[in-house]
mmCIF file of C-alpha atoms in Angstrom:
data_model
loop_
_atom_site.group_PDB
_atom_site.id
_atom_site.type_symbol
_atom_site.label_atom_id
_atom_site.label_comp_id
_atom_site.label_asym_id
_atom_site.label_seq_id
_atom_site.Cartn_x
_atom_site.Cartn_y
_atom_site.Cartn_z
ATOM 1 C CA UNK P 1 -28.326 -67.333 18.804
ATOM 2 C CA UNK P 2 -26.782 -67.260 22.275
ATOM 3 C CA UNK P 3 -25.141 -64.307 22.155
ATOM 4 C CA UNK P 4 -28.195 -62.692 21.453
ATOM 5 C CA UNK P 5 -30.867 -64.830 23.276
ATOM 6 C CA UNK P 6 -29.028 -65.144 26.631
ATOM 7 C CA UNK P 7 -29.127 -61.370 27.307
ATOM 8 C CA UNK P 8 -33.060 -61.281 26.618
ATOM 9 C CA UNK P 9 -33.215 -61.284 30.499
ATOM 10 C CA UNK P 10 -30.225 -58.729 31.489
ATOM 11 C CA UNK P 11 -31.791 -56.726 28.496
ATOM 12 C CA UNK P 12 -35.472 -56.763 30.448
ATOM 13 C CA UNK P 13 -33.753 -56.237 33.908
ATOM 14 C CA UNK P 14 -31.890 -53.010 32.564
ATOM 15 C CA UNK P 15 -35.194 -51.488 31.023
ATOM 16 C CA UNK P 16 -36.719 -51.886 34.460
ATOM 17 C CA UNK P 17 -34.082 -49.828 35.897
ATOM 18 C CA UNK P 18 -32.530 -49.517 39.619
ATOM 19 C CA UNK P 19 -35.689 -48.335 40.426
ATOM 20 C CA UNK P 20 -36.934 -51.914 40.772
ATOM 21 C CA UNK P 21 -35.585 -54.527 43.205
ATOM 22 C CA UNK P 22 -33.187 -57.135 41.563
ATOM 23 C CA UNK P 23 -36.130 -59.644 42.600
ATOM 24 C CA UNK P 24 -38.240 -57.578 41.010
ATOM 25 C CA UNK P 25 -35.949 -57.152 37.605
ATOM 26 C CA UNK P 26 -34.553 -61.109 38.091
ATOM 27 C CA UNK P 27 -38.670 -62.199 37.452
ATOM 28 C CA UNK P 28 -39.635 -60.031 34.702
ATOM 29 C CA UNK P 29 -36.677 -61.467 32.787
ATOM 30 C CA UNK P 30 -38.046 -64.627 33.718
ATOM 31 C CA UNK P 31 -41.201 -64.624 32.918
ATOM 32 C CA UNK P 32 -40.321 -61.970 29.166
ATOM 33 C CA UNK P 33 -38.121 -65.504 28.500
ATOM 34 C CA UNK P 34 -40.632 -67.287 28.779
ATOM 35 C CA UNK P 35 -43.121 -65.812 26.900
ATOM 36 C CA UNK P 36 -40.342 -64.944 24.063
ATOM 37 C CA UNK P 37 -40.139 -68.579 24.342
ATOM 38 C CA UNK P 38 -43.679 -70.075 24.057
ATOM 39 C CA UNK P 39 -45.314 -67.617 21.721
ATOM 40 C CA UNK P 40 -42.225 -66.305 19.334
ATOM 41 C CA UNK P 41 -39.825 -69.191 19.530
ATOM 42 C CA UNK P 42 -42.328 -71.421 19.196
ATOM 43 C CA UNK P 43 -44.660 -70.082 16.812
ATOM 44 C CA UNK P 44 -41.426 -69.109 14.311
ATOM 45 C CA UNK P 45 -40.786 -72.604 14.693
ATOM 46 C CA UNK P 46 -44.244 -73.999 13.797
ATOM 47 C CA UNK P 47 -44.228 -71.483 10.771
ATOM 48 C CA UNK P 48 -40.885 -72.468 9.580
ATOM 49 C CA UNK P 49 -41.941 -75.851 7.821
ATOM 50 C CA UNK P 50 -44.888 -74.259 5.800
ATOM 51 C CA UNK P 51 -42.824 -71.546 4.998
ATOM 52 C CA UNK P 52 -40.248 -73.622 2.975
ATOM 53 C CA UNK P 53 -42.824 -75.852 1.550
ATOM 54 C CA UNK P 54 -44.164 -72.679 0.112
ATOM 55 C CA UNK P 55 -41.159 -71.085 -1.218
ATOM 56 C CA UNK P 56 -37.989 -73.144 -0.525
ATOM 57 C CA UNK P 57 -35.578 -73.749 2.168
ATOM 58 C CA UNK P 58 -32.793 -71.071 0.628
ATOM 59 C CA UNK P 59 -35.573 -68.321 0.982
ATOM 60 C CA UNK P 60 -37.064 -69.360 4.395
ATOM 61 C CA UNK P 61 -33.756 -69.086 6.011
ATOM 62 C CA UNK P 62 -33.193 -65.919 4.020
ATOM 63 C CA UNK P 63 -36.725 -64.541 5.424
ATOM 64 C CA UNK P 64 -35.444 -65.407 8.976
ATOM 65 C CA UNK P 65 -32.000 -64.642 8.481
ATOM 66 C CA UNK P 66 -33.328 -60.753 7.290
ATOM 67 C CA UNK P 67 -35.895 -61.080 9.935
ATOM 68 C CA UNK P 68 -33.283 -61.195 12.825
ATOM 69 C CA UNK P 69 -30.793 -58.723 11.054
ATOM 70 C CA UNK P 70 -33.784 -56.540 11.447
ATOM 71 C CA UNK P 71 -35.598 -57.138 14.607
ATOM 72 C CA UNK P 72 -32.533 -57.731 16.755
ATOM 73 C CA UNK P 73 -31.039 -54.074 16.741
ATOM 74 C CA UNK P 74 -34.265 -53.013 16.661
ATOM 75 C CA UNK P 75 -34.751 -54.775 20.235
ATOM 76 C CA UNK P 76 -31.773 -54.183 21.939
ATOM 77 C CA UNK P 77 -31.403 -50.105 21.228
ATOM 78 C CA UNK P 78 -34.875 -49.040 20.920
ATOM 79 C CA UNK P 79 -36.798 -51.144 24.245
ATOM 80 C CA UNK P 80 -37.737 -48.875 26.586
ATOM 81 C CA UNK P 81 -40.614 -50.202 28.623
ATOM 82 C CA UNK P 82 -41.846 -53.616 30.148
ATOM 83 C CA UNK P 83 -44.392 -53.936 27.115
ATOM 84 C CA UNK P 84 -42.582 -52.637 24.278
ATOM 85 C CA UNK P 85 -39.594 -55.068 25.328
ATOM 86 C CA UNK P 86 -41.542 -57.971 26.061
ATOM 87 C CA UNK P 87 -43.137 -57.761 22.137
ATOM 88 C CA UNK P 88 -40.215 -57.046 20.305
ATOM 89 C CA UNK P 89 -38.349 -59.913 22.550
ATOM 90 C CA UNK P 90 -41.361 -62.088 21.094
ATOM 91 C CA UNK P 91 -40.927 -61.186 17.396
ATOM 92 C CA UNK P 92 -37.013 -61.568 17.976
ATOM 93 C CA UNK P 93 -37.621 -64.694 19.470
ATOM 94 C CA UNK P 94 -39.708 -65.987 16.256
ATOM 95 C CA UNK P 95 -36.748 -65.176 14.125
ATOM 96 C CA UNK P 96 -33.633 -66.242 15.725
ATOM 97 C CA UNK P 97 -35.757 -69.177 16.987
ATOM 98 C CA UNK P 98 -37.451 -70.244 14.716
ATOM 99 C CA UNK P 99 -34.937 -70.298 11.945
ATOM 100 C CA UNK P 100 -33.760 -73.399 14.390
ATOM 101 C CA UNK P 101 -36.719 -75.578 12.952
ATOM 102 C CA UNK P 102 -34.929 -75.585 9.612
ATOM 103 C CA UNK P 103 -31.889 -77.494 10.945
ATOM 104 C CA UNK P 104 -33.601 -80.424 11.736
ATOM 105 C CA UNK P 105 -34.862 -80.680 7.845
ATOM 106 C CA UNK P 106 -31.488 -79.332 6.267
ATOM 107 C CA UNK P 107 -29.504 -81.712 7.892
ATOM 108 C CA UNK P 108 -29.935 -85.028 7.216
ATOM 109 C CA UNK P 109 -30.393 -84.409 4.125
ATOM 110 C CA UNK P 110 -26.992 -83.223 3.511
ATOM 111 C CA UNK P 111 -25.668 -87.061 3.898
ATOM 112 C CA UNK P 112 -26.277 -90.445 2.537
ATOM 113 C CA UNK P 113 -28.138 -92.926 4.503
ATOM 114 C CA UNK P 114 -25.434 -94.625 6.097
ATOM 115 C CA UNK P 115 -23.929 -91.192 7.784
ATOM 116 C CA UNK P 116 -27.239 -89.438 8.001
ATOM 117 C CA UNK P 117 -27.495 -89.545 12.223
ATOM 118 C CA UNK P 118 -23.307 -88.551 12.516
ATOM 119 C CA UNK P 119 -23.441 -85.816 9.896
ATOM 120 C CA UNK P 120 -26.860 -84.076 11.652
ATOM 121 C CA UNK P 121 -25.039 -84.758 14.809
ATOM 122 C CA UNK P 122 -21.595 -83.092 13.584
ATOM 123 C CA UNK P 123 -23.446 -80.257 12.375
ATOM 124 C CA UNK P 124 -26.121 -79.927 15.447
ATOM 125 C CA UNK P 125 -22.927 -80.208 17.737
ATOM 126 C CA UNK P 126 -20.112 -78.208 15.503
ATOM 127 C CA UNK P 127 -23.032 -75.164 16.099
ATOM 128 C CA UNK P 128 -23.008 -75.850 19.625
ATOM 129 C CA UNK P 129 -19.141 -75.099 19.981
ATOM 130 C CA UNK P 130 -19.377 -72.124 17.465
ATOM 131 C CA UNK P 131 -22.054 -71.260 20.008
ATOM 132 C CA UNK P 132 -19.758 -71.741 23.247
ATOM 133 C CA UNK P 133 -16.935 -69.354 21.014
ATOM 134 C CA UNK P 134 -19.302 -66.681 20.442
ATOM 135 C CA UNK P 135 -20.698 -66.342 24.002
ATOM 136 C CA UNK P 136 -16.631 -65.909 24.784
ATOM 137 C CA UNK P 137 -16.750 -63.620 22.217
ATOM 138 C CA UNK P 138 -20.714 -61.679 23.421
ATOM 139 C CA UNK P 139 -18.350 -61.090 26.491
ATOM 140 C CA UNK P 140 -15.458 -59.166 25.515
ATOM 141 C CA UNK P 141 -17.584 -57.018 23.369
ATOM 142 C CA UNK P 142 -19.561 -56.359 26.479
ATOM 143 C CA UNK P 143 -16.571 -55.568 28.289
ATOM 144 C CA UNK P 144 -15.622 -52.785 25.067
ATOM 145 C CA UNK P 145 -20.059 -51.416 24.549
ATOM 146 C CA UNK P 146 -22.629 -51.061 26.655
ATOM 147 C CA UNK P 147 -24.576 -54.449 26.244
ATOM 148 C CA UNK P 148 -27.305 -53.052 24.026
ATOM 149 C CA UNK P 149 -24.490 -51.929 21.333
ATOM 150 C CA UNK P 150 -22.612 -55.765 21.639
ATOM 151 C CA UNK P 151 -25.897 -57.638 21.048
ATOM 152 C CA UNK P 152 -26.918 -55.592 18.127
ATOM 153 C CA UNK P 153 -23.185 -55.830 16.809
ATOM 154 C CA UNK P 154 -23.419 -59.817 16.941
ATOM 155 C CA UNK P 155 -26.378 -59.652 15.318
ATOM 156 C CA UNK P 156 -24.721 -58.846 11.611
ATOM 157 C CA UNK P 157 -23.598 -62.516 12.129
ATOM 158 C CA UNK P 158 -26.800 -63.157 10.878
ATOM 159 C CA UNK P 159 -25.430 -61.377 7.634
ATOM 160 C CA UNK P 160 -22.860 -63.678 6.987
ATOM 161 C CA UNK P 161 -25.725 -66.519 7.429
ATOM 162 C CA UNK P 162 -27.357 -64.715 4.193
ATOM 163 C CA UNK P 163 -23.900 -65.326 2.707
ATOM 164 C CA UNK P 164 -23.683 -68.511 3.246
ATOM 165 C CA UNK P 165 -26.510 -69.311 1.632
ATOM 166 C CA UNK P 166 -25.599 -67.821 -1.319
#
């Protein structure tokens, strides 16, 4: 999620090109985060909840899980204007987002009463490490590929998340 969502703004700034003033670059990713944020984060949250009532947690996070296998590489190697960057940043934004709205379900529900706030907690903050690792990691594959080719590598993570829930 990191990996991938934190370069949503270098990823805007580079499609601008040296052509534009870092200012200039620095504010579209700004304001492309935001709207990533407020339409696809939040709307793939908002649709995550009806989608499992409607066919089951295991295939929701499939759908999103496929959904950001798909869209991610999709972003990162084929954006080439403001526009087409800002949409696909949405759409990525309502998978690897939303997907997050699951947690919060899954969860508790994996512990008895007694342990229900630790056990969400372990898990919520166990990701949150995983997440600090992999931003360590997002960095030395940056270092090896251009930063279009690292995201979209990272992004097969989301294939092991289909294994999982298998």
């Amino acid at each position: 999620y990191w990996g991938i969502y934190a370069y949503a703004p270098e990823l805007m700034g580079e499609v601008l090109g040296k052509n534009v003033s870092a200012e200039d670059r620095r504010r579209a990713g700004s304001v492309a985060y935001m709207i990533m944020n407020l339409a696809g984060c939040l709307l793939g949250q908002l649709a995550f909840a009806p989608l499992t009532m409607r066919v089951g947690r295991r295939a929701a996070f499939a759908f999103y899980h496929v959904g950001s296998a798909i869209i991610v590489p999709i972003t990162f190697l084929l954006a080439a204007t403001w526009t087409q960057t800002v949409v696909l940043l949405t759409i990525t934004a309502f998978f690897v987002g939303g997907m997050h709205a699951g947690y919060a379900i899954y969860f508790p529900e994996m512990f008895p009463t007694r342990l229900r706030a630790t056990g969400a907690s372990f898990c919520f903050n166990l990701g949150r490490l995983g997440s600090a690792v992999m931003l360590l990691v997002r960095g030395l594959l940056r270092n090896q590929l251009a930063p279009r080719h690292a995201v979209s590598i990272m992004s097969l993570l989301f294939l092991v998340g289909l294994l999982l829930l298998w």
